[in-house]
Tab-separated table of C-alpha atoms in Angstrom:
chain	number	residue	atom	x	y	z
R	24	MET	CA	32.919	-3.723	-77.176
R	25	LEU	CA	36.053	-5.837	-77.685
R	26	ILE	CA	38.551	-5.900	-74.822
R	27	GLU	CA	42.004	-7.379	-75.366
R	28	ASN	CA	43.255	-9.087	-72.222
R	29	THR	CA	46.851	-7.936	-71.860
R	30	ARG	CA	47.351	-10.344	-68.946
R	31	ALA	CA	46.739	-13.470	-71.037
R	32	THR	CA	49.777	-15.724	-71.368
R	33	ARG	CA	50.865	-18.886	-73.154
R	34	GLY	CA	52.793	-21.558	-71.343
R	35	ASP	CA	52.507	-24.549	-69.049
R	36	TYR	CA	49.215	-24.934	-67.209
R	37	GLY	CA	50.947	-25.083	-63.839
R	38	ASP	CA	50.537	-27.210	-60.728
R	39	GLU	CA	48.599	-24.544	-58.817
R	40	LEU	CA	45.757	-24.504	-61.331
R	41	ARG	CA	45.954	-28.265	-61.918
R	42	ALA	CA	45.358	-28.816	-58.203
R	43	ILE	CA	42.001	-27.055	-58.599
R	44	MET	CA	40.848	-28.338	-62.001
R	45	SER	CA	42.484	-30.999	-64.130
R	46	ILE	CA	41.889	-33.262	-67.100
R	47	ALA	CA	42.059	-36.242	-64.746
R	48	LYS	CA	39.186	-34.866	-62.643
R	49	ALA	CA	37.222	-33.951	-65.777
R	50	ARG	CA	37.492	-37.537	-66.988
R	51	GLU	CA	36.465	-38.849	-63.591
R	52	SER	CA	33.426	-36.568	-63.717
R	53	ARG	CA	32.589	-37.878	-67.177
R	54	ARG	CA	32.752	-41.482	-65.957
R	55	TRP	CA	30.439	-40.676	-63.063
R	56	LEU	CA	27.954	-38.869	-65.282
R	57	ALA	CA	27.791	-41.886	-67.583
R	58	GLY	CA	25.825	-43.609	-64.819
R	59	TRP	CA	23.101	-40.940	-64.637
R	60	PRO	CA	20.071	-41.986	-66.721
R	61	GLN	CA	19.017	-38.342	-67.222
R	62	LEU	CA	21.928	-37.790	-69.628
R	63	SER	CA	22.272	-38.927	-73.216
R	64	PRO	CA	24.383	-42.114	-73.310
R	65	THR	CA	26.322	-40.811	-76.305
R	66	ALA	CA	28.433	-37.720	-76.889
R	67	THR	CA	26.633	-34.617	-78.113
R	68	PRO	CA	27.074	-33.843	-81.833
R	69	LEU	CA	30.029	-31.890	-83.182
R	70	TRP	CA	28.563	-30.370	-86.333
R	71	PRO	CA	30.772	-29.128	-89.182
R	72	LEU	CA	29.359	-25.898	-90.628
R	73	PRO	CA	31.156	-25.384	-93.978
R	74	ASP	CA	28.671	-22.843	-95.350
R	75	LEU	CA	29.062	-20.725	-92.247
R	76	ALA	CA	32.856	-21.025	-92.503
R	77	ARG	CA	32.773	-19.718	-96.070
R	78	ALA	CA	30.487	-16.853	-95.074
R	79	MET	CA	32.811	-15.940	-92.208
R	80	GLY	CA	35.940	-16.177	-94.358
R	81	VAL	CA	37.614	-18.852	-92.216
R	82	ALA	CA	38.879	-22.342	-92.933
R	83	ARG	CA	36.536	-24.251	-90.657
R	84	VAL	CA	33.712	-23.802	-88.146
R	85	GLU	CA	32.517	-26.619	-85.906
R	86	LEU	CA	29.716	-26.433	-83.363
R	87	LYS	CA	29.308	-28.629	-80.290
R	88	ASP	CA	25.549	-29.014	-79.822
R	89	GLU	CA	24.684	-29.281	-76.119
R	90	SER	CA	20.928	-29.209	-76.764
R	91	THR	CA	20.972	-33.024	-76.835
R	92	ARG	CA	22.957	-33.453	-73.600
R	93	ALA	CA	19.819	-34.263	-71.630
R	94	HIS	CA	16.089	-33.631	-71.712
R	95	MET	CA	17.004	-30.443	-69.804
R	96	GLY	CA	18.525	-29.250	-73.088
R	97	SER	CA	21.654	-27.637	-71.653
R	98	PHE	CA	25.324	-28.158	-70.806
R	99	LYS	CA	24.405	-27.324	-67.210
R	100	ALA	CA	23.427	-30.976	-66.789
R	101	LEU	CA	27.170	-31.656	-66.511
R	102	GLY	CA	27.892	-29.310	-63.605
R	103	ALA	CA	25.299	-29.376	-60.825
R	104	PRO	CA	25.027	-33.202	-60.617
R	105	ILE	CA	28.795	-33.614	-60.219
R	106	ALA	CA	28.914	-30.875	-57.582
R	107	LEU	CA	26.074	-32.529	-55.674
R	108	ILE	CA	27.745	-35.966	-55.775
R	109	ARG	CA	31.077	-34.597	-54.531
R	110	LEU	CA	29.314	-32.548	-51.842
R	111	ILE	CA	27.527	-35.630	-50.481
R	112	GLN	CA	30.739	-37.647	-50.510
R	113	ARG	CA	32.484	-34.939	-48.487
R	114	ARG	CA	29.553	-34.589	-46.101
R	115	TRP	CA	29.419	-38.346	-45.409
R	116	PRO	CA	33.076	-39.404	-45.821
R	117	GLY	CA	32.677	-42.772	-44.132
R	118	ALA	CA	29.613	-43.864	-46.077
R	119	ALA	CA	31.452	-44.845	-49.284
R	120	PHE	CA	28.643	-43.471	-51.461
R	121	THR	CA	29.436	-44.160	-55.128
R	122	ALA	CA	28.151	-41.933	-57.916
R	123	ASP	CA	26.250	-44.832	-59.502
R	124	ASP	CA	24.477	-45.718	-56.248
R	125	LEU	CA	23.623	-42.091	-55.510
R	126	PHE	CA	22.189	-41.462	-58.985
R	127	ALA	CA	20.180	-44.671	-58.648
R	128	GLY	CA	18.610	-43.385	-55.407
R	129	HIS	CA	20.009	-46.207	-53.299
R	130	HIS	CA	20.769	-43.840	-50.411
R	131	ALA	CA	17.606	-41.744	-50.575
R	132	ALA	CA	16.511	-42.745	-47.069
R	133	GLN	CA	19.806	-41.537	-45.570
R	134	LEU	CA	19.602	-38.254	-47.477
R	135	SER	CA	15.930	-37.514	-46.938
R	136	GLU	CA	16.646	-34.679	-44.474
R	137	PHE	CA	19.385	-33.087	-46.595
R	138	THR	CA	18.412	-29.932	-48.517
R	139	VAL	CA	20.306	-28.037	-51.211
R	140	VAL	CA	19.478	-24.550	-52.422
R	141	SER	CA	20.622	-22.448	-55.364
R	142	ALA	CA	19.886	-19.343	-57.367
R	143	THR	CA	19.519	-19.772	-61.113
R	144	ASP	CA	18.571	-18.155	-64.402
R	145	GLY	CA	17.060	-21.518	-65.357
R	146	ASN	CA	19.425	-24.229	-66.556
R	147	HIS	CA	21.639	-24.709	-63.480
R	148	GLY	CA	18.621	-24.893	-61.188
R	149	ARG	CA	16.832	-27.342	-63.442
R	150	SER	CA	19.864	-29.649	-63.510
R	151	LEU	CA	20.331	-29.428	-59.742
R	152	ALA	CA	16.643	-30.163	-59.173
R	153	ALA	CA	16.788	-33.200	-61.461
R	154	ALA	CA	19.878	-34.591	-59.725
R	155	ALA	CA	18.476	-33.969	-56.243
R	156	HIS	CA	15.233	-35.719	-57.196
R	157	ASP	CA	17.047	-38.837	-58.401
R	158	ILE	CA	19.472	-38.894	-55.483
R	159	GLY	CA	16.685	-38.402	-52.950
R	160	CYS	CA	17.432	-35.104	-51.225
R	161	HIS	CA	15.382	-31.904	-51.124
R	162	CYS	CA	15.999	-28.953	-53.428
R	163	VAL	CA	14.999	-25.273	-53.151
R	164	ILE	CA	15.549	-22.973	-56.136
R	165	VAL	CA	15.541	-19.173	-55.904
R	166	LEU	CA	14.375	-17.352	-59.051
R	167	HIS	CA	14.602	-13.646	-59.777
R	168	LYS	CA	11.810	-11.673	-61.385
R	169	ASN	CA	13.080	-12.035	-64.972
R	170	VAL	CA	13.142	-15.842	-65.082
R	171	SER	CA	10.329	-16.989	-67.375
R	172	LEU	CA	7.355	-19.015	-66.170
R	173	GLU	CA	8.349	-21.747	-68.624
R	174	ARG	CA	11.708	-22.143	-66.928
R	175	GLU	CA	10.099	-22.081	-63.475
R	176	GLN	CA	7.687	-24.856	-64.439
R	177	ALA	CA	10.512	-26.959	-65.880
R	178	ILE	CA	12.423	-26.728	-62.591
R	179	ALA	CA	9.347	-27.418	-60.474
R	180	SER	CA	8.606	-30.543	-62.533
R	181	HIS	CA	11.547	-32.211	-60.762
R	182	GLY	CA	9.976	-31.630	-57.354
R	183	ALA	CA	11.972	-28.552	-56.383
R	184	ARG	CA	10.445	-25.881	-54.156
R	185	ILE	CA	10.487	-22.498	-55.914
R	186	VAL	CA	11.170	-19.200	-54.139
R	187	ARG	CA	10.518	-16.038	-56.176
R	188	ILE	CA	12.171	-12.712	-55.387
R	189	GLU	CA	12.326	-9.217	-56.808
R	190	GLY	CA	15.649	-8.071	-58.196
R	191	ASN	CA	18.146	-9.677	-60.567
R	192	TYR	CA	20.319	-12.796	-60.578
R	193	ASP	CA	22.812	-11.390	-58.088
R	194	ALA	CA	19.982	-10.654	-55.640
R	195	SER	CA	18.815	-14.260	-55.983
R	196	VAL	CA	22.343	-15.484	-55.151
R	197	GLU	CA	22.231	-13.432	-51.949
R	198	GLU	CA	18.793	-14.792	-51.053
R	199	ALA	CA	19.908	-18.392	-51.594
R	200	ALA	CA	22.833	-17.811	-49.215
R	201	ARG	CA	20.493	-16.230	-46.647
R	202	LEU	CA	18.040	-19.133	-46.820
R	203	ALA	CA	20.863	-21.640	-46.444
R	204	GLY	CA	22.156	-19.918	-43.337
R	205	ALA	CA	18.718	-19.580	-41.784
R	206	ASN	CA	17.662	-23.186	-42.407
R	207	GLY	CA	20.850	-25.214	-42.323
R	208	TRP	CA	20.699	-25.933	-46.043
R	209	GLN	CA	23.668	-26.244	-48.411
R	210	VAL	CA	24.173	-23.838	-51.309
R	211	VAL	CA	25.083	-25.524	-54.611
R	212	SER	CA	26.042	-22.579	-56.803
R	213	ASP	CA	28.003	-22.213	-60.019
R	214	THR	CA	29.520	-18.927	-58.869
R	215	SER	CA	32.112	-18.528	-56.109
R	216	TYR	CA	32.474	-15.950	-53.369
R	217	GLU	CA	34.659	-15.500	-50.308
R	218	GLY	CA	34.873	-18.767	-48.398
R	219	TYR	CA	32.876	-20.661	-51.040
R	220	GLU	CA	34.954	-22.304	-53.770
R	221	GLU	CA	34.743	-26.105	-53.503
R	222	ILE	CA	31.294	-26.487	-55.023
R	223	PRO	CA	31.756	-23.970	-57.893
R	224	ARG	CA	35.029	-25.764	-58.660
R	225	ASP	CA	33.182	-29.064	-58.927
R	226	VAL	CA	30.534	-27.488	-61.168
R	227	MET	CA	33.214	-26.139	-63.518
R	228	GLN	CA	35.053	-29.460	-63.476
R	229	GLY	CA	32.001	-31.218	-64.869
R	230	TYR	CA	32.093	-28.957	-67.921
R	231	GLY	CA	35.429	-30.494	-68.931
R	232	THR	CA	33.375	-33.409	-70.288
R	233	ILE	CA	32.612	-31.242	-73.313
R	234	VAL	CA	36.258	-30.901	-74.339
R	235	ASP	CA	36.997	-34.543	-73.538
R	236	GLU	CA	34.296	-35.524	-76.032
R	237	ILE	CA	35.405	-33.016	-78.666
R	238	LEU	CA	38.969	-34.304	-78.707
R	239	GLU	CA	37.669	-37.861	-79.035
R	240	GLN	CA	35.477	-36.760	-81.918
R	241	ARG	CA	38.537	-35.220	-83.596
R	242	PRO	CA	41.138	-37.909	-82.817
R	243	ALA	CA	44.791	-36.931	-83.189
R	244	ALA	CA	48.180	-37.901	-81.831
R	245	SER	CA	48.910	-36.703	-78.311
R	246	ASP	CA	51.600	-34.326	-79.591
R	247	ALA	CA	49.480	-32.981	-82.475
R	248	PRO	CA	48.602	-29.288	-82.525
R	249	CYS	CA	45.227	-28.168	-81.266
R	250	PRO	CA	42.574	-28.643	-83.977
R	251	TYR	CA	41.269	-25.124	-83.322
R	252	THR	CA	42.893	-21.723	-83.569
R	253	HIS	CA	39.915	-19.917	-81.991
R	254	VAL	CA	37.383	-21.030	-79.370
R	255	PHE	CA	34.361	-18.816	-78.667
R	256	LEU	CA	32.880	-19.233	-75.177
R	257	GLN	CA	29.832	-17.823	-73.416
R	258	GLY	CA	30.420	-15.537	-70.448
R	259	GLY	CA	27.977	-15.434	-67.515
R	260	VAL	CA	29.899	-15.650	-64.229
R	261	GLY	CA	32.735	-17.378	-66.104
R	262	GLY	CA	32.233	-20.999	-65.057
R	263	LEU	CA	31.774	-22.572	-68.489
R	264	ALA	CA	34.639	-20.594	-69.983
R	265	ALA	CA	36.936	-21.581	-67.113
R	266	GLY	CA	35.989	-25.248	-67.338
R	267	ILE	CA	36.626	-25.371	-71.097
R	268	ALA	CA	39.731	-23.164	-71.191
R	269	SER	CA	41.409	-25.040	-68.332
R	270	TYR	CA	41.181	-28.341	-70.224
R	271	PHE	CA	42.598	-26.877	-73.446
R	272	CYS	CA	45.368	-25.090	-71.539
R	273	GLU	CA	46.437	-28.220	-69.682
R	274	GLN	CA	46.313	-30.301	-72.880
R	275	TYR	CA	48.129	-27.884	-75.207
R	276	GLY	CA	50.049	-25.440	-73.021
R	277	ALA	CA	51.680	-22.765	-75.164
R	278	ARG	CA	49.951	-24.233	-78.237
R	279	ARG	CA	46.496	-23.519	-76.836
R	280	PRO	CA	43.871	-21.847	-79.045
R	281	ALA	CA	42.869	-18.214	-78.738
R	282	PHE	CA	39.886	-17.866	-76.415
R	283	ILE	CA	37.227	-15.240	-77.041
R	284	VAL	CA	34.539	-14.893	-74.360
R	285	VAL	CA	31.191	-13.402	-75.387
R	286	GLU	CA	28.646	-11.823	-73.031
R	287	PRO	CA	25.676	-9.404	-73.190
R	288	ARG	CA	26.584	-5.714	-73.346
R	289	GLN	CA	24.412	-4.982	-70.303
R	290	ALA	CA	25.906	-7.921	-68.338
R	291	ASP	CA	29.569	-7.256	-69.090
R	292	CYS	CA	31.149	-8.366	-65.799
R	293	LEU	CA	33.933	-10.277	-67.569
R	294	CYS	CA	34.818	-7.347	-69.828
R	295	GLN	CA	34.963	-5.155	-66.747
R	296	SER	CA	37.131	-7.759	-65.005
R	297	ALA	CA	39.577	-7.695	-67.906
R	298	LEU	CA	39.781	-3.912	-67.654
R	299	ALA	CA	40.230	-3.985	-63.885
R	300	GLY	CA	42.579	-6.961	-63.728
R	301	GLN	CA	40.400	-8.634	-61.097
R	302	ALA	CA	36.923	-10.093	-60.729
R	303	ALA	CA	34.500	-7.194	-61.179
R	304	GLN	CA	30.862	-6.245	-61.605
R	305	ALA	CA	28.902	-5.474	-64.757
R	306	SER	CA	28.431	-1.874	-65.782
R	307	GLY	CA	24.868	-2.232	-67.081
R	308	SER	CA	21.374	-3.299	-66.045
R	309	VAL	CA	22.244	-7.036	-66.373
R	310	ASP	CA	18.824	-7.916	-67.872
R	311	SER	CA	19.237	-9.615	-71.250
R	312	VAL	CA	17.417	-11.908	-73.639
R	313	MET	CA	20.463	-14.147	-73.094
R	314	ALA	CA	19.024	-15.215	-69.749
R	315	GLY	CA	21.769	-17.679	-68.880
R	316	LEU	CA	24.416	-14.976	-69.327
R	317	ALA	CA	22.581	-12.210	-67.453
R	318	CYS	CA	25.004	-12.166	-64.520
R	319	GLY	CA	26.316	-9.083	-62.798
R	320	GLU	CA	29.363	-10.392	-60.913
R	321	THR	CA	32.315	-12.462	-62.066
R	322	SER	CA	33.087	-15.626	-60.131
R	323	PRO	CA	36.478	-14.982	-58.479
R	324	LEU	CA	37.416	-18.652	-58.795
R	325	ALA	CA	36.592	-18.711	-62.501
R	326	TRP	CA	38.615	-15.522	-62.971
R	327	ARG	CA	41.749	-17.289	-61.716
R	328	PHE	CA	41.542	-19.422	-64.865
R	329	LEU	CA	40.237	-16.786	-67.267
R	330	GLN	CA	42.729	-13.994	-66.600
R	331	PRO	CA	45.775	-15.964	-67.825
R	332	ALA	CA	43.919	-17.735	-70.658
R	333	VAL	CA	41.291	-15.596	-72.392
R	334	ASP	CA	42.696	-13.368	-75.122
R	335	PHE	CA	39.602	-11.261	-75.834
R	336	PHE	CA	36.322	-10.403	-74.153
R	337	LEU	CA	33.456	-9.267	-76.382
R	338	ALA	CA	30.153	-7.663	-75.359
R	339	ILE	CA	27.289	-8.021	-77.848
R	340	GLU	CA	23.742	-6.739	-78.221
R	341	ASP	CA	20.692	-8.920	-77.627
R	342	GLY	CA	19.674	-8.577	-81.264
R	343	GLU	CA	22.949	-10.152	-82.375
R	344	ALA	CA	22.197	-13.275	-80.345
R	345	VAL	CA	18.705	-13.522	-81.811
R	346	SER	CA	20.107	-13.205	-85.347
R	347	ALA	CA	22.571	-15.990	-84.589
R	348	MET	CA	19.733	-18.217	-83.329
R	349	ARG	CA	17.955	-17.693	-86.631
R	350	ARG	CA	21.123	-18.362	-88.633
R	351	LEU	CA	21.627	-21.721	-86.939
R	352	ALA	CA	17.957	-22.620	-87.431
R	353	GLN	CA	18.027	-21.991	-91.189
R	354	VAL	CA	16.637	-24.939	-93.132
R	355	GLN	CA	18.806	-25.827	-96.113
R	356	ASP	CA	19.220	-28.777	-98.453
R	357	ALA	CA	21.706	-31.575	-97.819
R	358	ASN	CA	24.486	-29.506	-99.376
R	359	GLY	CA	24.092	-26.736	-96.798
R	360	ASP	CA	24.733	-26.653	-93.057
R	361	VAL	CA	22.681	-28.744	-90.689
R	362	PRO	CA	19.885	-26.788	-88.960
R	363	VAL	CA	20.471	-26.557	-85.200
R	364	VAL	CA	18.212	-25.561	-82.310
R	365	SER	CA	20.183	-23.071	-80.251
R	366	GLY	CA	18.713	-20.970	-77.465
R	367	GLU	CA	19.332	-17.342	-76.620
R	368	SER	CA	22.536	-17.995	-74.674
R	369	GLY	CA	23.525	-20.951	-76.816
R	370	ALA	CA	23.913	-18.822	-79.930
R	371	ALA	CA	26.048	-16.128	-78.243
R	372	GLY	CA	29.309	-17.655	-79.453
R	373	LEU	CA	28.174	-17.543	-83.074
R	374	ALA	CA	26.962	-13.978	-82.543
R	375	GLY	CA	30.474	-13.115	-81.390
R	376	LEU	CA	32.034	-14.746	-84.440
R	377	ILE	CA	29.702	-12.878	-86.804
R	378	HIS	CA	30.440	-9.609	-84.985
R	379	LEU	CA	34.193	-9.985	-85.416
R	380	ALA	CA	34.095	-11.410	-88.937
R	381	SER	CA	32.019	-8.479	-90.211
R	382	ASP	CA	34.635	-5.882	-89.203
R	383	PRO	CA	38.033	-5.972	-90.967
R	384	ALA	CA	39.764	-4.195	-88.093
R	385	LEU	CA	38.410	-6.632	-85.524
R	386	ARG	CA	39.293	-9.586	-87.746
R	387	ALA	CA	42.871	-8.368	-87.879
R	388	ARG	CA	43.076	-7.789	-84.109
R	389	THR	CA	41.852	-11.300	-83.361
R	390	ARG	CA	43.723	-12.972	-86.271
R	391	LEU	CA	40.485	-14.379	-87.589
R	392	ASP	CA	41.873	-15.047	-91.062
R	393	ALA	CA	41.365	-17.534	-93.883
R	394	GLN	CA	43.376	-20.198	-92.016
R	395	ALA	CA	41.360	-19.924	-88.801
R	396	SER	CA	39.685	-23.041	-87.403
R	397	VAL	CA	36.826	-22.061	-85.077
R	398	LEU	CA	35.041	-23.991	-82.332
R	399	LEU	CA	31.610	-22.832	-81.145
R	400	ILE	CA	29.641	-24.376	-78.292
R	401	SER	CA	25.876	-24.086	-78.468
R	402	THR	CA	25.276	-24.373	-74.761
R	403	GLU	CA	21.506	-24.834	-74.824
R	404	GLY	CA	18.580	-25.701	-77.007
R	405	ALA	CA	15.070	-24.301	-76.654
R	406	THR	CA	15.004	-24.379	-72.851
R	407	ALA	CA	12.082	-21.935	-73.003
R	408	PRO	CA	10.150	-23.210	-76.060
R	409	GLY	CA	7.726	-20.293	-76.196
R	410	VAL	CA	10.544	-17.736	-76.110
R	411	TYR	CA	12.384	-19.692	-78.796
R	412	ARG	CA	9.369	-19.720	-81.122
R	413	GLU	CA	8.810	-16.008	-80.581
R	414	LEU	CA	12.421	-15.126	-81.388
R	415	VAL	CA	13.080	-17.536	-84.262
R	416	GLY	CA	9.634	-17.568	-85.865
R	417	LYS	CA	9.455	-21.371	-85.791
R	418	GLY	CA	9.172	-23.936	-83.038
R	419	ALA	CA	12.082	-26.091	-81.957
R	420	GLN	CA	10.271	-29.225	-83.153
R	421	ASP	CA	10.095	-27.740	-86.665
R	422	ILE	CA	13.849	-27.221	-86.678
R	423	LEU	CA	14.517	-30.699	-85.299
R	424	ALA	CA	12.308	-32.215	-88.006
R	425	ALA	CA	14.318	-30.310	-90.604
R	426	GLN	CA	17.518	-31.596	-89.011
R	427	ILE	CA	16.319	-35.190	-89.329
R	428	SER	CA	15.441	-34.596	-92.991
R	429	TRP	CA	18.880	-33.058	-93.556
R	430	LEU	CA	20.563	-36.112	-92.041
R	431	ASP	CA	18.404	-38.488	-94.059
R	432	GLU	CA	19.203	-36.644	-97.303
R	433	GLY	CA	22.914	-36.694	-96.503
R	434	ALA	CA	22.833	-40.435	-95.837
R	435	ALA	CA	20.940	-41.189	-99.052
């Protein structure tokens, strides 16, 4: 299902949106994150994929590989830690807590009675648990019935208390809010709801680091056109897409790229929002192999950025995401594309590109022609290694070994 967003515009970013999320705040978040030892000290790779570009009939495809962002293996490591830092600074305004000191655990004694709680499909909760552990506060994570045991164990390894519930992701969001109210805890969520926007804003702001790195990796004059004509973004509640699109829109204004948001067919809350003209709920069961995108309700705050910016919303089948995982994992010689470990949600953007490129009518609607320059963001690696091996047929370590060989051959 491809939905054209008739409310999308091109123009100045605007002071109202800039007051919520801005390039300046994204860069501040990036500086703060540089002091967290859990993150890679270098930018994540921006891989050129010329073979894929030829197969898709476009001029260029590049993929930002977030699997190396942290040992957590996901872009989510950029959001929850920033939200937690800003939350603590607001809660203790006179304490002058710096991000570096908080990440180093220098104020753990003062924060030992402070507890944060969140619902998650895996990656957000793992990142929040890791940050809370290093900072020195308590963390409770609510998991719904479809979150794998592998992901639960990864979260628990950071000392978080796990609460399991029946129901889907949206039910776990409700339970996290209930627990917070009953116990005096603070919700740190990546989705907004009425009366709750500051923390989701901070989560989304952290994601701007990705674009800040990309534009450094493709240096150009400040008045140069955007290096991409099309940017494919994963859906979920809309936080990643909003964080990325807002940066591009502020930087390029009317010259921004076309944004295409991809989500599971059965978790199509963003497609339904585009049809309704407001934040809406999914029309399906929500359960999907793309666990990180299996969300039933659009974040209203994210929608404020997506409605004027995203040109198309695309719902795909689970099998398309699995095929895209396998395509990225293909082992080739040094003349082919680099093999990349991309998880179920991470490969959704490529699945969307393949879906559109295979249909002449859809190509024409989205102007995906021979001059198109495409950016994909692989948002996660093998965050559930057993699931990855089952779906791809090889383990992540096999693919990473092939990647090292590919790099060595190219350097020879």
